[in-house]
Short mmCIF file of C-alpha atoms and ligand atoms in Angstrom, two decimals:
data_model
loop_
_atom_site.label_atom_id
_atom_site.label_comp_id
_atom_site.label_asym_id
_atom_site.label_seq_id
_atom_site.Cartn_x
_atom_site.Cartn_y
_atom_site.Cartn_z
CA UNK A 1 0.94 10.54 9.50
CA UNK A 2 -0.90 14.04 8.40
CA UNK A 3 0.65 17.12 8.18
CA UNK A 4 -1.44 20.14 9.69
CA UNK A 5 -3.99 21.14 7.70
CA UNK A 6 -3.67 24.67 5.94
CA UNK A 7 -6.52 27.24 7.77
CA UNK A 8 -9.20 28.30 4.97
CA UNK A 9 -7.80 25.93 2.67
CA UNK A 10 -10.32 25.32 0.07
CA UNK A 11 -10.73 22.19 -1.32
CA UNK A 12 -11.64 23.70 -4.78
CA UNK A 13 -7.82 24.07 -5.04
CA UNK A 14 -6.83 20.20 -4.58
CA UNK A 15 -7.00 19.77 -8.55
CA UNK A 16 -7.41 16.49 -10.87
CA UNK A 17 -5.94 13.43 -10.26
CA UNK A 18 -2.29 12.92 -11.24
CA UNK A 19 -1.72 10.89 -14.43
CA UNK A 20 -0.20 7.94 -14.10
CA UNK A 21 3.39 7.00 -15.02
CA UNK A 22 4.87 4.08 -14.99
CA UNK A 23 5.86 2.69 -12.24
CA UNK A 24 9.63 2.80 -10.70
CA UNK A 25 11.18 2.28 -14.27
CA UNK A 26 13.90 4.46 -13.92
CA UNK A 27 14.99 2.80 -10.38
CA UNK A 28 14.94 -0.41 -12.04
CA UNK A 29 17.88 -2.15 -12.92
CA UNK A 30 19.00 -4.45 -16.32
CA UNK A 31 18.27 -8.05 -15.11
CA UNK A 32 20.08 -10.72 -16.64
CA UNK A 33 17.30 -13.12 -16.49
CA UNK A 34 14.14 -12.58 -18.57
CA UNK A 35 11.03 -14.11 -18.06
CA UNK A 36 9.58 -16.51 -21.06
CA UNK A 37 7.28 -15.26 -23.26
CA UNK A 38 8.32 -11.58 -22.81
CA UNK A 39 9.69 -9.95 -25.82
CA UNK A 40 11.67 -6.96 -24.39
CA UNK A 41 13.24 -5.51 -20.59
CA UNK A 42 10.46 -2.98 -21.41
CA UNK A 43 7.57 -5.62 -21.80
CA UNK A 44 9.04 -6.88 -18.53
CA UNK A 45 9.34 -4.25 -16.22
CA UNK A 46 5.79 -3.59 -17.58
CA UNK A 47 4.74 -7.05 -15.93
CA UNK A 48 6.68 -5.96 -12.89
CA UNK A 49 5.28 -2.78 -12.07
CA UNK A 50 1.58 -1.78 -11.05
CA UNK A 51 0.45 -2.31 -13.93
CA UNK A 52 -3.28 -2.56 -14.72
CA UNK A 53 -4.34 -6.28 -14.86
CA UNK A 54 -8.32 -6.61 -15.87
CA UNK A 55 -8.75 -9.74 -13.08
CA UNK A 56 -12.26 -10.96 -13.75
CA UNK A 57 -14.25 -9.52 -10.35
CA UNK A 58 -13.66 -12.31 -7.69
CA UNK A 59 -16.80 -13.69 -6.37
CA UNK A 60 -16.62 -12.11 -2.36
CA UNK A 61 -14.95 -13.65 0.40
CA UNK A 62 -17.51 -15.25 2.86
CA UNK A 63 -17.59 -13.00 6.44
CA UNK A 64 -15.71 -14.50 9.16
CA UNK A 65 -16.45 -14.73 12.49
CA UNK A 66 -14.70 -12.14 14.68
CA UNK A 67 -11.20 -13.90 15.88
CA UNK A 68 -10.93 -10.80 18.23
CA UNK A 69 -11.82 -7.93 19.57
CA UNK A 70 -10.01 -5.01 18.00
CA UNK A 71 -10.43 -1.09 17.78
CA UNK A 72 -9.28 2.28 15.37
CA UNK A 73 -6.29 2.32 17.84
CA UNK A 74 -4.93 -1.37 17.43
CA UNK A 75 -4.18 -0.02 13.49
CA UNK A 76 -1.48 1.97 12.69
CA UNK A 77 -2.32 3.28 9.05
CA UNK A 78 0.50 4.33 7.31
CA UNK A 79 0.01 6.81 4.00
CA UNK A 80 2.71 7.43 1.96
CA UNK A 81 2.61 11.08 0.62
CA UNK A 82 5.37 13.04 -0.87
CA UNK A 83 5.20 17.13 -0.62
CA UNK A 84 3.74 17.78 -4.45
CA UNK A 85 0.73 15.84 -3.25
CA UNK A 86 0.12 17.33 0.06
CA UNK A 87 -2.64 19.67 -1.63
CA UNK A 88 -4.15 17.92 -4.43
CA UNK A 89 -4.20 14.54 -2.30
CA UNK A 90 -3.82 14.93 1.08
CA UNK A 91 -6.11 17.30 2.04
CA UNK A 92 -8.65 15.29 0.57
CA UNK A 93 -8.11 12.55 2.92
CA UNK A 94 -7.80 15.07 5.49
CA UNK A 95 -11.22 16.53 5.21
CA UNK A 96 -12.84 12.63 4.46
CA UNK A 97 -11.39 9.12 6.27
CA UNK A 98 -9.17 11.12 8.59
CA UNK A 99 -11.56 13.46 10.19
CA UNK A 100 -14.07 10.53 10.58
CA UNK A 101 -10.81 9.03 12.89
CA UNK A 102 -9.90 11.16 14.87
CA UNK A 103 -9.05 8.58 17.49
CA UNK A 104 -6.13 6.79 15.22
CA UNK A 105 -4.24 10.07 14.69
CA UNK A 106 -4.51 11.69 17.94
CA UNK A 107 -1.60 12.11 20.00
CA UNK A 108 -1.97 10.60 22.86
CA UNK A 109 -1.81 13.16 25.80
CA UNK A 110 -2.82 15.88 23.91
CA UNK A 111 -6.32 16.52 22.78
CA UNK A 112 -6.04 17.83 19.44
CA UNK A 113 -5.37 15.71 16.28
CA UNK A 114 -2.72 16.11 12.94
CA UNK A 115 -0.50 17.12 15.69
CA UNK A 116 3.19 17.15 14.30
CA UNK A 117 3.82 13.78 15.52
CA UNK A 118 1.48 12.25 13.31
CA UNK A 119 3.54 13.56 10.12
CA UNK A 120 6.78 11.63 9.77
CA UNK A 121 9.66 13.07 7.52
CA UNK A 122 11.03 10.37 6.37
CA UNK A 123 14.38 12.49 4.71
CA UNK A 124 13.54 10.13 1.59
CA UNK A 125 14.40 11.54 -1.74
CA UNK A 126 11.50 13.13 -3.36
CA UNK A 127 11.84 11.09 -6.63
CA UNK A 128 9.36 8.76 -7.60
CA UNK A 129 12.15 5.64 -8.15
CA UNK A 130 12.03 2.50 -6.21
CA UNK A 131 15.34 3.48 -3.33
CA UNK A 132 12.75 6.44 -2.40
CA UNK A 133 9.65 4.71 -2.05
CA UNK A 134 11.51 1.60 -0.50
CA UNK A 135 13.06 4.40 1.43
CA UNK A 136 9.70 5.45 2.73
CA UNK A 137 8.31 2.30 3.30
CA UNK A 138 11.32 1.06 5.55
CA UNK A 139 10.57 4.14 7.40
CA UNK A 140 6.23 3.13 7.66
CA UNK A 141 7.38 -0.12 8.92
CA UNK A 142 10.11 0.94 11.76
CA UNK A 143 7.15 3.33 12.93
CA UNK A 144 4.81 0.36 13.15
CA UNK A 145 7.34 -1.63 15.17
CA UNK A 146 8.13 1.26 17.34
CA UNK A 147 4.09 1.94 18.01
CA UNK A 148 3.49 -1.19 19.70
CA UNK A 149 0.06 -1.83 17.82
CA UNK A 150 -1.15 -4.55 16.64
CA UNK A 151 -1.78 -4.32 12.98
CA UNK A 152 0.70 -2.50 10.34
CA UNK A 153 -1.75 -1.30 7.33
CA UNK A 154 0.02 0.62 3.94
CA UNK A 155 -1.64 2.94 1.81
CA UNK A 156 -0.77 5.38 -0.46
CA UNK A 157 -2.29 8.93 -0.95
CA UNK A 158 -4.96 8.27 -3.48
CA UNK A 159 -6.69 5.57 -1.30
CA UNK A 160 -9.98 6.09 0.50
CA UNK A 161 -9.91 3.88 3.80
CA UNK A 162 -13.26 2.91 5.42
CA UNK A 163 -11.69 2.23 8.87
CA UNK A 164 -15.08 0.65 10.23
CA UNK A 165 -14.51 -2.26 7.44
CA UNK A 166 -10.93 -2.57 7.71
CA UNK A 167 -11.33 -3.10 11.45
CA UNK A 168 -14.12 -5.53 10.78
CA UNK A 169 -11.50 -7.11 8.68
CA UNK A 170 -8.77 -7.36 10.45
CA UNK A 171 -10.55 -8.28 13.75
CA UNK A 172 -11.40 -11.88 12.18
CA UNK A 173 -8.00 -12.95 12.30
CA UNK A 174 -5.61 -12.85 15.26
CA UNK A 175 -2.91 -10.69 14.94
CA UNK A 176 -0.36 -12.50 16.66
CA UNK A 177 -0.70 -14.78 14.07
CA UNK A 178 1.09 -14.28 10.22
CA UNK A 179 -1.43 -12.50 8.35
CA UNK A 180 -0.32 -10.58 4.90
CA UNK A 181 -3.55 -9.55 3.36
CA UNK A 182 -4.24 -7.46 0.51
CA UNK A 183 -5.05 -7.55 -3.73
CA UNK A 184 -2.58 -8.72 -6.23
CA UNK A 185 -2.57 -6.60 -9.47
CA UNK A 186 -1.04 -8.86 -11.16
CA UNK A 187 -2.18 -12.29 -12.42
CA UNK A 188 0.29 -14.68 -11.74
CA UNK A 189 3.18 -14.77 -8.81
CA UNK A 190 6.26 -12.42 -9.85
CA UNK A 191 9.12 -13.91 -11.54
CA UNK A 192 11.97 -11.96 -9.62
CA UNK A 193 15.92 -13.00 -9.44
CA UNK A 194 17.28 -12.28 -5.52
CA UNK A 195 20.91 -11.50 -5.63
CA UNK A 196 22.67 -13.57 -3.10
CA UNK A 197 25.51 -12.68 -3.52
CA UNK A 198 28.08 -10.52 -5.60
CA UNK A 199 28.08 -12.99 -8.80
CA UNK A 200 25.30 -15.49 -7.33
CA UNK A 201 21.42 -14.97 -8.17
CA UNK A 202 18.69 -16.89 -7.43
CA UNK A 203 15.15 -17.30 -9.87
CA UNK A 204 12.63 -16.84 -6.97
CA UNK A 205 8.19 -15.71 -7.46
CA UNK A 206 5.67 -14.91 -4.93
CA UNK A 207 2.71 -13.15 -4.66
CA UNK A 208 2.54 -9.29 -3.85
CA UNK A 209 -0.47 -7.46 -2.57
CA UNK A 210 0.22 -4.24 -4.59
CA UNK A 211 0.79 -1.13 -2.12
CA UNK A 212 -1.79 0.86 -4.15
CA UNK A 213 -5.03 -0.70 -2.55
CA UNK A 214 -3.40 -0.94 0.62
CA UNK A 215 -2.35 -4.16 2.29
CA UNK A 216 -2.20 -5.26 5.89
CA UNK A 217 0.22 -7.39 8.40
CA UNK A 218 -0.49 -8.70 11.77
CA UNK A 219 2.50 -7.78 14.42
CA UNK A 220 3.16 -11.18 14.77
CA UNK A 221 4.41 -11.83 11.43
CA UNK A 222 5.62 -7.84 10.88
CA UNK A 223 8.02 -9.16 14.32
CA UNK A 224 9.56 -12.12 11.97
CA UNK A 225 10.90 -9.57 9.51
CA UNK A 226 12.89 -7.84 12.33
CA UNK A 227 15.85 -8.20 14.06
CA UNK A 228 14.02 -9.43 17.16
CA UNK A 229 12.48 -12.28 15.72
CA UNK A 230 14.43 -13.75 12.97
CA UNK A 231 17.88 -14.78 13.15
CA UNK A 232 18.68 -12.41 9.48
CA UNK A 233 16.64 -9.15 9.78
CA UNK A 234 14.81 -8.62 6.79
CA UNK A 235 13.57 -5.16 8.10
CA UNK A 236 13.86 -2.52 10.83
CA UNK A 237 16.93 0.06 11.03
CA UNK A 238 18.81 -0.39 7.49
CA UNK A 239 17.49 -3.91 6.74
CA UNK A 240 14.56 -3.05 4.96
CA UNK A 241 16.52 -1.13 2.06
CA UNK A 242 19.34 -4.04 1.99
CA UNK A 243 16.72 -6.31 1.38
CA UNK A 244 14.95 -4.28 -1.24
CA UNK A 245 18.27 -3.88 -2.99
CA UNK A 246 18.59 -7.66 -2.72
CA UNK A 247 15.45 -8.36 -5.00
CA UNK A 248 15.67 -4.83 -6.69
CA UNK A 249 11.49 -4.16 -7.45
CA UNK A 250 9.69 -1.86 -5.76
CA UNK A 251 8.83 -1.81 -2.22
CA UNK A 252 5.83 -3.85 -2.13
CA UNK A 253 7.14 -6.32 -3.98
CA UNK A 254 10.10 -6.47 -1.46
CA UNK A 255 6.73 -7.41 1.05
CA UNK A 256 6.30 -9.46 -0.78
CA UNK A 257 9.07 -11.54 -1.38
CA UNK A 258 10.18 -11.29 2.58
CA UNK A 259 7.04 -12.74 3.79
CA UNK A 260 5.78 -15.18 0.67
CA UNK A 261 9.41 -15.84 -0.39
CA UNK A 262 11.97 -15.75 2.97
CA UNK A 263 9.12 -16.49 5.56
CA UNK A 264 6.77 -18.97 3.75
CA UNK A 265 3.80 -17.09 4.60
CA UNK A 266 0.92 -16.69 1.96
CA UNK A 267 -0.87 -13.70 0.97
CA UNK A 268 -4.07 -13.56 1.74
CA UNK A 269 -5.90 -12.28 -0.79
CA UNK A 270 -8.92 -9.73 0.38
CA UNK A 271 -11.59 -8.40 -3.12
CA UNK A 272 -12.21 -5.70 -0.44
CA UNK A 273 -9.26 -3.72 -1.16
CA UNK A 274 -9.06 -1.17 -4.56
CA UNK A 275 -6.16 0.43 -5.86
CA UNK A 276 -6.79 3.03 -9.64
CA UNK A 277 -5.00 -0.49 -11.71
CA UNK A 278 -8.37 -2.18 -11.56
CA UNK A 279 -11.92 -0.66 -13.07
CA UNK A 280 -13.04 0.88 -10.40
CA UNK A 281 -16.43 1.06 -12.20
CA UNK A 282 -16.81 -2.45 -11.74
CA UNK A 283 -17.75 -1.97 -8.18
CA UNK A 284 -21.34 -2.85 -7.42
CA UNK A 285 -23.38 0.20 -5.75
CA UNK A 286 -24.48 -1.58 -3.14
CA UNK A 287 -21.33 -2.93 -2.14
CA UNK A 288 -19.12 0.04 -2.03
CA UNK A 289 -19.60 1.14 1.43
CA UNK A 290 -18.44 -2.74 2.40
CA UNK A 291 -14.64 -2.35 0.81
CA UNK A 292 -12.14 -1.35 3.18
CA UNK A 293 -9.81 0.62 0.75
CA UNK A 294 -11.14 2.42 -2.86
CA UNK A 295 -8.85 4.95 -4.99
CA UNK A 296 -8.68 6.85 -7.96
CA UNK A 297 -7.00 7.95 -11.18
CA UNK A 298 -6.17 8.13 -14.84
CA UNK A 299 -6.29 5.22 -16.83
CA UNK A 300 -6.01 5.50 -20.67
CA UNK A 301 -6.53 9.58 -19.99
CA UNK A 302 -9.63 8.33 -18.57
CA UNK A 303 -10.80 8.82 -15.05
CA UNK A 304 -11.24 5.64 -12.86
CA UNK A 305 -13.01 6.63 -10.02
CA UNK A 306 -16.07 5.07 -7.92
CA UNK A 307 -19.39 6.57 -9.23
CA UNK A 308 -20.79 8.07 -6.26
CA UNK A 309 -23.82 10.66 -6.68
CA UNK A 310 -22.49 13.75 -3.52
CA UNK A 311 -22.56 17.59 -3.60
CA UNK A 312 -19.22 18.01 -4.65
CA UNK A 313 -17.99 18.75 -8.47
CA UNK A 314 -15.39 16.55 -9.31
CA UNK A 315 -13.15 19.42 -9.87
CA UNK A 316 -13.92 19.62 -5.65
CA UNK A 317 -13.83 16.56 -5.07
CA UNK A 318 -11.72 14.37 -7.94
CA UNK A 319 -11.73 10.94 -5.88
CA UNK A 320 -15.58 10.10 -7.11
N1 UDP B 1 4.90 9.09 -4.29
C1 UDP B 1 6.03 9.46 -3.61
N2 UDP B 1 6.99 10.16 -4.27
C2 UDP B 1 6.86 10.52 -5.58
C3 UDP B 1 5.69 10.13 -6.27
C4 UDP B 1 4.73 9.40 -5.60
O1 UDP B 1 6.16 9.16 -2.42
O2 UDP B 1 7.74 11.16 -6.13
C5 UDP B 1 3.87 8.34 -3.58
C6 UDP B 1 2.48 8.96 -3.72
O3 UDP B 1 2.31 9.97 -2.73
C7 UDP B 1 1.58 7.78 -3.55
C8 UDP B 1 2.40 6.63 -4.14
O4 UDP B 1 3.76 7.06 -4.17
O5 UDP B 1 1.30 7.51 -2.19
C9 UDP B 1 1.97 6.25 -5.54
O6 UDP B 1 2.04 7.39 -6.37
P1 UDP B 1 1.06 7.62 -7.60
O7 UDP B 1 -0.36 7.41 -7.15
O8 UDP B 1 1.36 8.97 -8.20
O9 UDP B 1 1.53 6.50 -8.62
P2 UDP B 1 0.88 5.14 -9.10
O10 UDP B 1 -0.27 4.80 -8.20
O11 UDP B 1 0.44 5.41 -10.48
O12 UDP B 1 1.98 4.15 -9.02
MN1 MN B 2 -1.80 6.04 -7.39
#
């Protein structure tokens, strides 16, 4: 989903990272219901959102075998971008994981890659509130549906993605089976309320992988969500944003809740994916070029980035 990239554009122009803000707060609305132990709304949509959550590092999942035989192709990556970040972010990813896949972005019948097809416009507000990025989201996962493939990954712009891995990943398990993997950044299943209906709601919590390390569904279990394979569509067309207005978090909590909370299915939870809420520091050396998804940021005005020793400057090359 790339835009063209600029001729001559040099990358000494991308800038730093973006500081972070907090999550979705201003899409967020007054719950009635608040969650023990919390002293204000603000304390809780704190909980709710992306926040930072210093997990102890997870000992690392034993390999499995290979389940089946999968390739670049099967995957359709989706990156969510938004047109401020197209040059401090994008090209980034443009001139790193994307070139090195040429063979996921490229049109078909045409031999060239980025062609416009691969850049969706997804007519989603530009804000940064939780209708436009469940907006954008519903829009990543009718594109999935419509593509036919076989996995349905999410990341967002500030994510590194070592395809080879994920592949290597996702090939252990078969896709036409339900498979939600991904990280939780927070420590403990969500406490959410689902509106059911105009004056009914409905305490419900389940696990979210958080959208900023990237998470990953098989097709079989992205087909329950739709209209073709569940008697009430939870996604596809307008369902998507219905449901996300049902639950009212951001949109990968709304995964979340469709597939731990309506479909039963757990998440599976994979130490190989990174989003900028964890210490990125913590990552060994010598494990780095196993994960399947890294990023980078501000935390505390301080950058949280991989330490990698490269040619670039950071100013070049902010992500490490
Ligand atoms: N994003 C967006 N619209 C906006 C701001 C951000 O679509 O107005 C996207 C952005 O491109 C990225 C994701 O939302 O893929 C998360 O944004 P960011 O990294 O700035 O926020 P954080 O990770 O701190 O939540
Ligand atoms: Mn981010």
């Amino acid at each position: 989903m790339w835009s063209r990239r600029e001729a001559g554009a040099a990358r000494g122009e991308a800038g730093g990272a973006q500081p972070r803000r907090a999550w979705g707060r201003r899409g967020l609305a007054p719950r009635r219901r608040r969650a023990p132990g919390l002293r204000s709304f603000a304390d809780y949509f704190g909980r709710l959102s992306r926040a930072r959550r210093e997990l102890p590092p997870a000992p690392p999942s034993p390999p499995r075998p290979p389940a089946e035989d999968i390739s670049p192709r099967d995957v359709f990556i989706a990156v969510k971008t938004t047109k401020k970040f197209h040059k401090a972010r994008l090209e980034l990813l443009l001139d790193t994981w994307i070139s090195r896949n040429r063979d996921m972005v490229r049109d078909g019948d045409r031999d060239g890659w980025a062609v416009p097809r691969n850049v969706i416009n997804t007519n989603c507000s530009a804000a940064h509130s939780r209708q436009a990025l469940s907006c954008k989201m519903a829009v990543e996962y009718d594109k999935f549906i419509e593509s036919g493939r076989k996995w349905f990954c999410h990341v967002d712009d500030d994510n590194y993605v070592n395809v080879r891995m994920l592949v290597k990943l996702l090939s252990s398990y078969p896709h036409t089976q339900d498979i939600y993997i991904g990280k939780p950044s927070l420590d403990r299943p969500i406490q959410a309320t689902e509106r059911i209906s105009e004056n009914k709601m409905h305490p419900v919590h389940f696990w979210f992988a958080t959208g900023g390390a990237g998470f990953c569904i098989s097709r079989g279990l992205a087909l329950k969500m739709s209209p073709w394979g569940a008697r009430v569509p939870w996604a596809f067309g307008g369902h998507f944003m219905s449901t996300a207005e049902k639950i009212r978090l951001p949109d990968d909590c709304t995964i979340g809740y469709i597939i731990e909370s309506v479909l039963g299915v757990k998440l599976i939870r994979s130490n190989l994916f990174h989003s900028h809420l964890e210490n990125l520091h913590q990552v060994p050396k010598s494990e780095i070029h196993k994960q399947v998804t890294l990023s980078y940021g501000m935390f505390e005005n301080k950058r949280n980035s991989i330490h990698m020793k490269g040619a670039f400057s950071v100013e070049e090359d902010p992500s490490r």
